[in-house]
PDB file of C-alpha atoms in Angstrom:
ATOM      1  CA  MET O   1      59.223 -49.113 -45.700  1.00  0.00           C
ATOM      2  CA  ILE O   2      56.936 -51.918 -44.612  1.00  0.00           C
ATOM      3  CA  TYR O   3      54.870 -49.125 -41.814  1.00  0.00           C
ATOM      4  CA  ILE O   4      53.921 -47.494 -44.462  1.00  0.00           C
ATOM      5  CA  THR O   5      52.341 -50.954 -46.398  1.00  0.00           C
ATOM      6  CA  ILE O   6      50.337 -51.961 -43.189  1.00  0.00           C
ATOM      7  CA  LEU O   7      49.017 -48.170 -42.558  1.00  0.00           C
ATOM      8  CA  THR O   8      48.261 -48.942 -46.777  1.00  0.00           C
ATOM      9  CA  ILE O   9      46.435 -51.967 -45.967  1.00  0.00           C
ATOM     10  CA  ILE O  10      44.903 -50.672 -42.655  1.00  0.00           C
ATOM     11  CA  VAL O  11      43.456 -47.338 -44.626  1.00  0.00           C
ATOM     12  CA  LEU O  12      42.640 -49.914 -47.691  1.00  0.00           C
ATOM     13  CA  LEU O  13      40.231 -52.575 -44.960  1.00  0.00           C
ATOM     14  CA  PHE O  14      38.995 -49.016 -43.934  1.00  0.00           C
ATOM     15  CA  ALA O  15      37.738 -47.829 -46.466  1.00  0.00           C
ATOM     16  CA  LEU O  16      36.243 -50.927 -48.013  1.00  0.00           C
ATOM     17  CA  THR O  17      34.200 -51.631 -44.986  1.00  0.00           C
ATOM     18  CA  ARG O  18      32.896 -48.006 -44.985  1.00  0.00           C
ATOM     19  CA  LEU O  19      32.606 -48.744 -48.770  1.00  0.00           C
ATOM     20  CA  TYR O  20      30.252 -51.812 -47.788  1.00  0.00           C
ATOM     21  CA  PHE O  21      28.679 -50.654 -45.253  1.00  0.00           C
ATOM     22  CA  LEU O  22      27.639 -47.435 -47.229  1.00  0.00           C
ATOM     23  CA  LYS O  23      26.425 -49.519 -50.144  1.00  0.00           C
ATOM     24  CA  LYS O  24      24.144 -51.951 -47.283  1.00  0.00           C
ATOM     25  CA  GLU O  25      22.922 -48.549 -46.195  1.00  0.00           C
ATOM     26  CA  ILE O  26      22.017 -47.227 -49.514  1.00  0.00           C
ATOM     27  CA  ARG O  27      20.666 -50.722 -50.786  1.00  0.00           C
ATOM     28  CA  ARG O  28      17.914 -50.463 -46.844  1.00  0.00           C
ATOM     29  CA  VAL O  29      17.377 -47.189 -48.362  1.00  0.00           C
ATOM     30  CA  ASN O  30      16.563 -48.276 -51.498  1.00  0.00           C
ATOM     31  CA  GLN O  31      14.286 -50.524 -49.722  1.00  0.00           C
ATOM     32  CA  GLN O  32      12.299 -47.857 -47.205  1.00  0.00           C
ATOM     33  CA  ILE O  33      11.551 -45.623 -50.443  1.00  0.00           C
ATOM     34  CA  ASN O  34      10.240 -48.839 -51.987  1.00  0.00           C
ATOM     35  CA  LYS O  35       7.703 -49.070 -49.217  1.00  0.00           C
ATOM     36  CA  ILE O  36       6.779 -45.272 -49.484  1.00  0.00           C
ATOM     37  CA  ASN O  37       6.083 -45.542 -53.242  1.00  0.00           C
ATOM     38  CA  ASP O  38       3.718 -48.615 -53.306  1.00  0.00           C
ATOM     39  CA  ASP O  39       1.973 -46.657 -50.003  1.00  0.00           C
ATOM     40  CA  THR O  40       3.325 -49.727 -47.608  1.00  0.00           C
ATOM     41  CA  THR O  41       4.547 -47.473 -44.936  1.00  0.00           C
ATOM     42  CA  ALA O  42       3.851 -43.872 -43.997  1.00  0.00           C
ATOM     43  CA  LYS O  43       7.258 -43.794 -42.355  1.00  0.00           C
ATOM     44  CA  LYS O  44      10.539 -41.667 -43.417  1.00  0.00           C
ATOM     45  CA  LEU O  45      13.844 -42.264 -44.657  1.00  0.00           C
ATOM     46  CA  ASP O  46      15.735 -42.950 -41.361  1.00  0.00           C
ATOM     47  CA  ILE O  47      19.406 -43.673 -41.027  1.00  0.00           C
ATOM     48  CA  SER O  48      21.454 -45.844 -39.287  1.00  0.00           C
ATOM     49  CA  TYR O  49      24.810 -45.495 -40.730  1.00  0.00           C
ATOM     50  CA  PHE O  50      25.957 -42.616 -39.817  1.00  0.00           C
ATOM     51  CA  ASP O  51      27.196 -40.768 -42.602  1.00  0.00           C
ATOM     52  CA  LYS O  52      27.365 -36.755 -43.248  1.00  0.00           C
ATOM     53  CA  ASP O  53      26.454 -36.873 -46.780  1.00  0.00           C
ATOM     54  CA  LEU O  54      23.551 -39.285 -46.698  1.00  0.00           C
ATOM     55  CA  GLU O  55      21.916 -38.024 -44.202  1.00  0.00           C
ATOM     56  CA  LYS O  56      21.730 -34.632 -45.817  1.00  0.00           C
ATOM     57  CA  LEU O  57      20.361 -36.808 -48.502  1.00  0.00           C
ATOM     58  CA  ALA O  58      17.812 -38.186 -46.383  1.00  0.00           C
ATOM     59  CA  GLU O  59      16.727 -35.616 -45.175  1.00  0.00           C
ATOM     60  CA  GLN O  60      16.471 -33.895 -48.596  1.00  0.00           C
ATOM     61  CA  ILE O  61      14.215 -37.293 -49.598  1.00  0.00           C
ATOM     62  CA  ASN O  62      12.222 -36.504 -46.187  1.00  0.00           C
ATOM     63  CA  ASN O  63      11.367 -33.141 -47.145  1.00  0.00           C
ATOM     64  CA  GLN O  64      10.201 -33.811 -50.718  1.00  0.00           C
ATOM     65  CA  ILE O  65       7.937 -36.796 -48.636  1.00  0.00           C
ATOM     66  CA  ASP O  66       6.638 -33.958 -47.302  1.00  0.00           C
ATOM     67  CA  LEU O  67       6.149 -31.536 -49.852  1.00  0.00           C
ATOM     68  CA  THR O  68       4.383 -34.670 -51.894  1.00  0.00           C
ATOM     69  CA  LYS O  69       2.644 -35.808 -48.658  1.00  0.00           C
ATOM     70  CA  LYS O  70       1.020 -31.871 -49.079  1.00  0.00           C
ATOM     71  CA  VAL O  71       0.152 -32.147 -52.852  1.00  0.00           C
ATOM     72  CA  LYS O  72      -1.977 -35.413 -52.348  1.00  0.00           C
ATOM     73  CA  ALA O  73      -3.947 -33.809 -49.282  1.00  0.00           C
ATOM     74  CA  GLU O  74      -4.408 -30.773 -51.319  1.00  0.00           C
ATOM     75  CA  LYS O  75      -5.234 -32.834 -54.684  1.00  0.00           C
ATOM     76  CA  ARG O  76      -7.752 -34.804 -52.389  1.00  0.00           C
ATOM     77  CA  LEU O  77      -9.328 -31.350 -50.516  1.00  0.00           C
ATOM     78  CA  THR O  78      -9.549 -29.858 -54.018  1.00  0.00           C
ATOM     79  CA  GLU O  79     -11.369 -32.657 -55.856  1.00  0.00           C
ATOM     80  CA  ASN O  80     -13.464 -33.476 -52.481  1.00  0.00           C
ATOM     81  CA  GLU O  81     -14.567 -29.315 -52.949  1.00  0.00           C
ATOM     82  CA  LEU O  82     -15.146 -30.216 -56.357  1.00  0.00           C
ATOM     83  CA  LYS O  83     -17.405 -33.244 -55.798  1.00  0.00           C
ATOM     84  CA  ARG O  84     -19.641 -31.298 -53.147  1.00  0.00           C
ATOM     85  CA  ALA O  85     -19.855 -27.744 -55.805  1.00  0.00           C
ATOM     86  CA  ILE O  86     -21.159 -30.052 -58.501  1.00  0.00           C
ATOM     87  CA  SER O  87     -23.348 -31.995 -56.378  1.00  0.00           C
ATOM     88  CA  TYR O  88     -25.068 -28.803 -54.572  1.00  0.00           C
ATOM     89  CA  ILE O  89     -25.009 -26.720 -58.302  1.00  0.00           C
ATOM     90  CA  SER O  90     -26.545 -29.729 -59.966  1.00  0.00           C
ATOM     91  CA  HIS O  91     -29.280 -29.934 -57.098  1.00  0.00           C
ATOM     92  CA  ASP O  92     -29.619 -26.314 -57.651  1.00  0.00           C
ATOM     93  CA  ILE O  93     -30.275 -26.268 -60.952  1.00  0.00           C
ATOM     94  CA  ARG O  94     -32.107 -29.080 -61.046  1.00  0.00           C
ATOM     95  CA  THR O  95     -34.826 -27.517 -58.035  1.00  0.00           C
ATOM     96  CA  PRO O  96     -35.469 -24.412 -60.744  1.00  0.00           C
ATOM     97  CA  MET O  97     -35.355 -26.749 -64.093  1.00  0.00           C
ATOM     98  CA  THR O  98     -38.058 -29.403 -62.522  1.00  0.00           C
ATOM     99  CA  SER O  99     -40.582 -26.028 -61.915  1.00  0.00           C
ATOM    100  CA  ILE O 100     -40.213 -24.410 -65.037  1.00  0.00           C
ATOM    101  CA  LEU O 101     -40.498 -27.706 -67.431  1.00  0.00           C
ATOM    102  CA  GLY O 102     -43.401 -28.508 -64.956  1.00  0.00           C
ATOM    103  CA  TYR O 103     -45.379 -25.751 -65.420  1.00  0.00           C
ATOM    104  CA  VAL O 104     -44.209 -25.523 -68.853  1.00  0.00           C
ATOM    105  CA  GLN O 105     -46.764 -28.408 -69.434  1.00  0.00           C
ATOM    106  CA  LEU O 106     -49.705 -27.075 -67.535  1.00  0.00           C
ATOM    107  CA  LEU O 107     -49.466 -24.359 -69.614  1.00  0.00           C
ATOM    108  CA  GLU O 108     -49.662 -26.626 -72.686  1.00  0.00           C
ATOM    109  CA  SER O 109     -53.013 -27.566 -71.425  1.00  0.00           C
ATOM    110  CA  ASP O 110     -56.333 -26.461 -72.736  1.00  0.00           C
ATOM    111  CA  GLU O 111     -58.189 -26.534 -69.589  1.00  0.00           C
ATOM    112  CA  ILE O 112     -56.024 -23.864 -67.805  1.00  0.00           C
ATOM    113  CA  THR O 113     -57.732 -20.630 -66.777  1.00  0.00           C
ATOM    114  CA  GLN O 114     -56.122 -16.723 -67.439  1.00  0.00           C
ATOM    115  CA  GLU O 115     -55.272 -16.799 -64.050  1.00  0.00           C
ATOM    116  CA  MET O 116     -53.824 -19.656 -63.565  1.00  0.00           C
ATOM    117  CA  LYS O 117     -51.981 -19.647 -66.672  1.00  0.00           C
ATOM    118  CA  LYS O 118     -51.085 -15.619 -65.240  1.00  0.00           C
ATOM    119  CA  GLU O 119     -49.607 -17.374 -62.141  1.00  0.00           C
ATOM    120  CA  TYR O 120     -47.382 -19.693 -63.440  1.00  0.00           C
ATOM    121  CA  ILE O 121     -45.812 -17.750 -65.908  1.00  0.00           C
ATOM    122  CA  ASN O 122     -44.496 -16.011 -62.615  1.00  0.00           C
ATOM    123  CA  ILE O 123     -43.667 -19.080 -61.203  1.00  0.00           C
ATOM    124  CA  ILE O 124     -41.875 -19.674 -64.085  1.00  0.00           C
ATOM    125  CA  LYS O 125     -40.188 -16.345 -64.078  1.00  0.00           C
ATOM    126  CA  ASN O 126     -39.073 -16.730 -60.532  1.00  0.00           C
ATOM    127  CA  SER O 127     -37.774 -20.118 -60.696  1.00  0.00           C
ATOM    128  CA  ALA O 128     -35.705 -18.655 -64.477  1.00  0.00           C
ATOM    129  CA  GLY O 129     -33.912 -15.246 -62.371  1.00  0.00           C
ATOM    130  CA  ARG O 130     -33.363 -18.000 -59.281  1.00  0.00           C
ATOM    131  CA  LEU O 131     -31.184 -20.035 -62.172  1.00  0.00           C
ATOM    132  CA  LYS O 132     -29.833 -16.699 -63.583  1.00  0.00           C
ATOM    133  CA  VAL O 133     -28.529 -15.488 -60.470  1.00  0.00           C
ATOM    134  CA  LEU O 134     -27.412 -19.115 -59.386  1.00  0.00           C
ATOM    135  CA  LEU O 135     -25.309 -19.146 -63.343  1.00  0.00           C
ATOM    136  CA  GLU O 136     -24.053 -15.529 -62.705  1.00  0.00           C
ATOM    137  CA  ASP O 137     -22.678 -15.908 -59.070  1.00  0.00           C
ATOM    138  CA  PHE O 138     -21.099 -19.793 -60.104  1.00  0.00           C
ATOM    139  CA  PHE O 139     -19.528 -17.735 -63.234  1.00  0.00           C
ATOM    140  CA  GLU O 140     -17.985 -14.971 -61.269  1.00  0.00           C
ATOM    141  CA  LEU O 141     -16.941 -17.021 -58.553  1.00  0.00           C
ATOM    142  CA  SER O 142     -15.139 -18.729 -61.088  1.00  0.00           C
ATOM    143  CA  ILE O 143     -13.729 -15.734 -62.468  1.00  0.00           C
ATOM    144  CA  ILE O 144     -12.668 -14.064 -59.330  1.00  0.00           C
ATOM    145  CA  GLU O 145     -10.891 -17.535 -58.120  1.00  0.00           C
ATOM    146  CA  GLN O 146      -8.194 -17.348 -61.063  1.00  0.00           C
ATOM    147  CA  GLU O 147      -5.164 -15.771 -60.905  1.00  0.00           C
ATOM    148  CA  ASP O 148      -5.114 -13.353 -63.171  1.00  0.00           C
ATOM    149  CA  TYR O 149      -8.081 -11.313 -61.916  1.00  0.00           C
ATOM    150  CA  PRO O 150      -7.518  -7.363 -62.537  1.00  0.00           C
ATOM    151  CA  MET O 151      -8.042  -5.376 -58.901  1.00  0.00           C
ATOM    152  CA  GLU O 152      -8.107  -1.734 -59.580  1.00  0.00           C
ATOM    153  CA  MET O 153      -6.084  -1.260 -55.864  1.00  0.00           C
ATOM    154  CA  GLN O 154      -6.467   2.717 -54.792  1.00  0.00           C
ATOM    155  CA  ILE O 155      -7.860   5.259 -51.795  1.00  0.00           C
ATOM    156  CA  ILE O 156     -11.209   4.309 -51.036  1.00  0.00           C
ATOM    157  CA  LYS O 157     -13.336   6.276 -48.364  1.00  0.00           C
ATOM    158  CA  LEU O 158     -14.948   3.376 -46.938  1.00  0.00           C
ATOM    159  CA  ASN O 159     -17.456   6.190 -44.405  1.00  0.00           C
ATOM    160  CA  GLN O 160     -18.707   7.606 -48.087  1.00  0.00           C
ATOM    161  CA  LEU O 161     -18.879   4.029 -49.815  1.00  0.00           C
ATOM    162  CA  ILE O 162     -20.693   2.128 -46.723  1.00  0.00           C
ATOM    163  CA  LEU O 163     -23.856   4.721 -46.736  1.00  0.00           C
ATOM    164  CA  GLU O 164     -24.013   4.680 -50.524  1.00  0.00           C
ATOM    165  CA  VAL O 165     -24.341   0.739 -50.430  1.00  0.00           C
ATOM    166  CA  LEU O 166     -26.216   1.055 -47.866  1.00  0.00           C
ATOM    167  CA  LEU O 167     -28.993   3.242 -49.120  1.00  0.00           C
ATOM    168  CA  GLY O 168     -29.342   0.686 -51.923  1.00  0.00           C
ATOM    169  CA  PHE O 169     -30.801  -1.505 -48.670  1.00  0.00           C
ATOM    170  CA  TYR O 170     -33.591   0.551 -47.233  1.00  0.00           C
ATOM    171  CA  GLU O 171     -36.196  -1.359 -48.917  1.00  0.00           C
ATOM    172  CA  GLU O 172     -34.928  -4.342 -48.081  1.00  0.00           C
ATOM    173  CA  PHE O 173     -34.229  -3.164 -44.272  1.00  0.00           C
ATOM    174  CA  ASN O 174     -38.111  -1.848 -44.090  1.00  0.00           C
ATOM    175  CA  LYS O 175     -39.735  -4.973 -45.143  1.00  0.00           C
ATOM    176  CA  ARG O 176     -38.123  -6.604 -42.541  1.00  0.00           C
ATOM    177  CA  ASN O 177     -38.708  -3.752 -39.502  1.00  0.00           C
ATOM    178  CA  ILE O 178     -35.064  -3.589 -39.588  1.00  0.00           C
ATOM    179  CA  GLU O 179     -33.380  -0.395 -38.129  1.00  0.00           C
ATOM    180  CA  PRO O 180     -29.681  -0.997 -38.490  1.00  0.00           C
ATOM    181  CA  GLU O 181     -27.656   0.801 -35.668  1.00  0.00           C
ATOM    182  CA  LEU O 182     -24.686   2.793 -37.354  1.00  0.00           C
ATOM    183  CA  ILE O 183     -21.202   3.331 -35.715  1.00  0.00           C
ATOM    184  CA  ILE O 184     -19.608   4.978 -38.620  1.00  0.00           C
ATOM    185  CA  PRO O 185     -17.065   7.777 -37.644  1.00  0.00           C
ATOM    186  CA  ASP O 186     -17.464  11.454 -39.129  1.00  0.00           C
ATOM    187  CA  HIS O 187     -14.124  11.776 -39.971  1.00  0.00           C
ATOM    188  CA  GLU O 188     -12.810   9.997 -42.759  1.00  0.00           C
ATOM    189  CA  ILE O 189     -11.770   6.831 -42.223  1.00  0.00           C
ATOM    190  CA  THR O 190      -9.903   5.472 -45.850  1.00  0.00           C
ATOM    191  CA  GLY O 191      -8.797   1.685 -46.812  1.00  0.00           C
ATOM    192  CA  ILE O 192      -6.349   0.365 -49.683  1.00  0.00           C
ATOM    193  CA  GLY O 193      -9.159  -1.906 -52.279  1.00  0.00           C
ATOM    194  CA  ASP O 194     -10.920  -1.811 -55.687  1.00  0.00           C
ATOM    195  CA  PRO O 195     -13.800  -0.047 -55.034  1.00  0.00           C
ATOM    196  CA  SER O 196     -16.110  -2.321 -57.260  1.00  0.00           C
ATOM    197  CA  ALA O 197     -15.281  -5.602 -55.342  1.00  0.00           C
ATOM    198  CA  VAL O 198     -15.619  -3.579 -51.590  1.00  0.00           C
ATOM    199  CA  LYS O 199     -18.809  -2.601 -53.311  1.00  0.00           C
ATOM    200  CA  ARG O 200     -19.624  -6.093 -53.738  1.00  0.00           C
ATOM    201  CA  VAL O 201     -18.269  -7.424 -50.269  1.00  0.00           C
ATOM    202  CA  LEU O 202     -20.374  -5.119 -48.559  1.00  0.00           C
ATOM    203  CA  GLU O 203     -23.862  -6.526 -50.736  1.00  0.00           C
ATOM    204  CA  ASN O 204     -23.503  -9.789 -49.892  1.00  0.00           C
ATOM    205  CA  LEU O 205     -22.181  -9.268 -46.059  1.00  0.00           C
ATOM    206  CA  LEU O 206     -26.107  -6.963 -45.831  1.00  0.00           C
ATOM    207  CA  VAL O 207     -27.685  -9.832 -48.129  1.00  0.00           C
ATOM    208  CA  ASN O 208     -26.289 -12.496 -45.425  1.00  0.00           C
ATOM    209  CA  ALA O 209     -27.185  -9.621 -42.479  1.00  0.00           C
ATOM    210  CA  ILE O 210     -30.960  -9.004 -43.901  1.00  0.00           C
ATOM    211  CA  ARG O 211     -30.948 -12.745 -44.178  1.00  0.00           C
ATOM    212  CA  TYR O 212     -30.370 -13.837 -41.122  1.00  0.00           C
ATOM    213  CA  SER O 213     -31.253 -11.314 -39.142  1.00  0.00           C
ATOM    214  CA  SER O 214     -34.452 -11.952 -35.877  1.00  0.00           C
ATOM    215  CA  GLY O 215     -34.140  -8.253 -35.543  1.00  0.00           C
ATOM    216  CA  HIS O 216     -31.244  -6.069 -35.167  1.00  0.00           C
ATOM    217  CA  VAL O 217     -28.401  -5.688 -37.115  1.00  0.00           C
ATOM    218  CA  LYS O 218     -25.429  -3.212 -36.108  1.00  0.00           C
ATOM    219  CA  ILE O 219     -22.632  -1.828 -38.900  1.00  0.00           C
ATOM    220  CA  LYS O 220     -19.461  -0.624 -36.763  1.00  0.00           C
ATOM    221  CA  LEU O 221     -16.271   1.011 -39.322  1.00  0.00           C
ATOM    222  CA  GLU O 222     -13.674   1.673 -36.739  1.00  0.00           C
ATOM    223  CA  LYS O 223      -9.946   2.269 -37.536  1.00  0.00           C
ATOM    224  CA  LEU O 224      -7.326  -0.048 -35.657  1.00  0.00           C
ATOM    225  CA  ASN O 225      -3.425   0.475 -35.962  1.00  0.00           C
ATOM    226  CA  SER O 226      -2.567  -0.526 -39.531  1.00  0.00           C
ATOM    227  CA  SER O 227      -5.857  -1.532 -40.849  1.00  0.00           C
ATOM    228  CA  VAL O 228      -9.409  -0.372 -41.015  1.00  0.00           C
ATOM    229  CA  GLN O 229     -11.950  -2.986 -39.687  1.00  0.00           C
ATOM    230  CA  LEU O 230     -15.948  -3.620 -40.897  1.00  0.00           C
ATOM    231  CA  THR O 231     -18.181  -5.184 -38.330  1.00  0.00           C
ATOM    232  CA  ILE O 232     -21.134  -6.106 -39.283  1.00  0.00           C
ATOM    233  CA  SER O 233     -23.154  -8.165 -36.887  1.00  0.00           C
ATOM    234  CA  ASN O 234     -26.447  -9.217 -36.008  1.00  0.00           C
ATOM    235  CA  SER O 235     -28.795 -11.863 -33.819  1.00  0.00           C
ATOM    236  CA  THR O 236     -30.084 -14.978 -35.306  1.00  0.00           C
ATOM    237  CA  ASN O 237     -31.166 -18.481 -34.164  1.00  0.00           C
ATOM    238  CA  GLN O 238     -30.625 -20.144 -37.492  1.00  0.00           C
ATOM    239  CA  LEU O 239     -27.075 -20.592 -37.057  1.00  0.00           C
ATOM    240  CA  SER O 240     -25.033 -22.797 -35.234  1.00  0.00           C
ATOM    241  CA  GLU O 241     -21.247 -23.089 -34.806  1.00  0.00           C
ATOM    242  CA  LYS O 242     -21.145 -25.959 -37.743  1.00  0.00           C
ATOM    243  CA  ASP O 243     -22.715 -23.475 -39.752  1.00  0.00           C
ATOM    244  CA  ILE O 244     -19.924 -20.628 -38.904  1.00  0.00           C
ATOM    245  CA  ILE O 245     -16.985 -23.272 -39.651  1.00  0.00           C
ATOM    246  CA  HIS O 246     -18.458 -23.365 -42.904  1.00  0.00           C
ATOM    247  CA  MET O 247     -20.274 -20.245 -43.875  1.00  0.00           C
ATOM    248  CA  PHE O 248     -17.796 -19.556 -46.480  1.00  0.00           C
ATOM    249  CA  ASP O 249     -17.661 -22.862 -48.114  1.00  0.00           C
ATOM    250  CA  ARG O 250     -19.102 -22.967 -51.470  1.00  0.00           C
ATOM    251  CA  PHE O 251     -22.712 -23.807 -51.600  1.00  0.00           C
ATOM    252  CA  TYR O 252     -23.611 -23.679 -48.255  1.00  0.00           C
ATOM    253  CA  LYS O 253     -26.163 -22.580 -46.851  1.00  0.00           C
ATOM    254  CA  ALA O 254     -27.367 -22.523 -43.461  1.00  0.00           C
ATOM    255  CA  ASP O 255     -30.759 -24.031 -44.062  1.00  0.00           C
ATOM    256  CA  GLN O 256     -29.932 -28.401 -44.879  1.00  0.00           C
ATOM    257  CA  THR O 257     -32.588 -28.738 -47.178  1.00  0.00           C
ATOM    258  CA  ARG O 258     -31.160 -25.730 -49.885  1.00  0.00           C
ATOM    259  CA  ILE O 259     -34.266 -24.319 -50.112  1.00  0.00           C
ATOM    260  CA  GLY O 260     -33.430 -20.970 -49.564  1.00  0.00           C
ATOM    261  CA  LYS O 261     -33.042 -17.692 -51.905  1.00  0.00           C
ATOM    262  CA  GLY O 262     -29.987 -17.784 -52.069  1.00  0.00           C
ATOM    263  CA  THR O 263     -26.938 -19.444 -53.891  1.00  0.00           C
ATOM    264  CA  GLY O 264     -24.433 -20.812 -50.903  1.00  0.00           C
ATOM    265  CA  LEU O 265     -22.187 -18.442 -53.260  1.00  0.00           C
ATOM    266  CA  GLY O 266     -22.454 -14.853 -51.399  1.00  0.00           C
ATOM    267  CA  LEU O 267     -19.792 -15.284 -48.793  1.00  0.00           C
ATOM    268  CA  PRO O 268     -17.563 -17.326 -50.679  1.00  0.00           C
ATOM    269  CA  ILE O 269     -17.468 -14.689 -53.665  1.00  0.00           C
ATOM    270  CA  ALA O 270     -16.709 -11.750 -50.714  1.00  0.00           C
ATOM    271  CA  LYS O 271     -13.860 -14.092 -49.411  1.00  0.00           C
ATOM    272  CA  SER O 272     -12.071 -14.240 -52.500  1.00  0.00           C
ATOM    273  CA  LEU O 273     -12.782 -10.781 -53.051  1.00  0.00           C
ATOM    274  CA  MET O 274     -11.354  -9.482 -49.822  1.00  0.00           C
ATOM    275  CA  LYS O 275      -8.244 -12.270 -50.687  1.00  0.00           C
ATOM    276  CA  LYS O 276      -7.316 -10.867 -53.699  1.00  0.00           C
ATOM    277  CA  MET O 277      -6.899  -7.155 -51.720  1.00  0.00           C
ATOM    278  CA  ASN O 278      -4.689  -8.525 -48.959  1.00  0.00           C
ATOM    279  CA  GLY O 279      -7.733  -7.936 -46.662  1.00  0.00           C
ATOM    280  CA  SER O 280      -9.612 -10.570 -45.067  1.00  0.00           C
ATOM    281  CA  LEU O 281     -13.072 -11.599 -43.312  1.00  0.00           C
ATOM    282  CA  ASN O 282     -13.512 -14.095 -40.709  1.00  0.00           C
ATOM    283  CA  ALA O 283     -16.992 -14.741 -38.452  1.00  0.00           C
ATOM    284  CA  GLU O 284     -17.945 -15.699 -35.109  1.00  0.00           C
ATOM    285  CA  LEU O 285     -20.971 -16.925 -33.078  1.00  0.00           C
ATOM    286  CA  ILE O 286     -21.246 -15.044 -29.517  1.00  0.00           C
ATOM    287  CA  ASP O 287     -24.222 -15.455 -27.750  1.00  0.00           C
ATOM    288  CA  GLY O 288     -26.439 -15.766 -30.571  1.00  0.00           C
ATOM    289  CA  GLN O 289     -24.993 -13.013 -32.516  1.00  0.00           C
ATOM    290  CA  LEU O 290     -23.061 -13.639 -35.477  1.00  0.00           C
ATOM    291  CA  PHE O 291     -20.112 -10.890 -36.214  1.00  0.00           C
ATOM    292  CA  ILE O 292     -18.481 -11.116 -39.602  1.00  0.00           C
ATOM    293  CA  ARG O 293     -15.589  -9.141 -39.806  1.00  0.00           C
ATOM    294  CA  CYS O 294     -13.611  -7.683 -43.045  1.00  0.00           C
ATOM    295  CA  SER O 295     -10.496  -6.050 -42.568  1.00  0.00           C
ATOM    296  CA  TRP O 296      -8.518  -3.538 -44.994  1.00  0.00           C
ATOM    297  CA  GLU O 297      -4.840  -1.916 -44.985  1.00  0.00           C
ATOM    298  CA  SER O 298      -5.127   1.127 -44.112  1.00  0.00           C
ATOM    299  CA  LYS O 299      -3.912   4.727 -45.804  1.00  0.00           C
TER     300      LYS O 299
END
């Protein structure tokens, strides 16, 4: 009987000791959590007292801390992007608006000639047209990036679609004295995508190639293992590695003066559309040659 009593006391003392150290460790963990919540430390929870359940709890808390940090970082990134977007669009809207208002005031003068009036009206029309394009592109991008943006995915004959789009750019190429080099196979190459979205992507990429080409544009369509890849390359002396890094950022322009004709939204729109079609779009600068590659799932 005495042995049972002693054994009971020992078990009880062990349990009380374990409970004491467990409560002490919980207080320590609580202090760590308070520091984390107050942003006075960047460390995660660490456990100095061995307990299987407590360790699992600490692991889950640390995972939640990681998720919270990730969400905060994404939120800061989104806020910064929004601030830049507002800054850029404000600048790009202000420029044509200032021009329009300025020339409207000049038109109100009784001293201007008919020739001057025609010139001012033409400038106002151009500025209004630029403003219209900017707002349309901005609206289109905001719609595309919505999760429920509709896509009519189907099998597309890319050879035919690319040639159709190229025909629409004949005058633009001709004005720049550019004869694009086409490497498009005679055999049919198909991909899965939304026809109107693919057409929009091609148009935006061609506009970019014409704008920044220093004389040569190459368009290559090829079938890879499980995908179809279109590469549009052009020689350029206007772009740097920094431009390539930010090329798909909203409102980014290679000419940092931001006086170019583009809105800086063409490539981001193309990128978003490719993402919606489960495709990819990337850029690379090699020895003065810009390579933009877009890939679709093949069929």
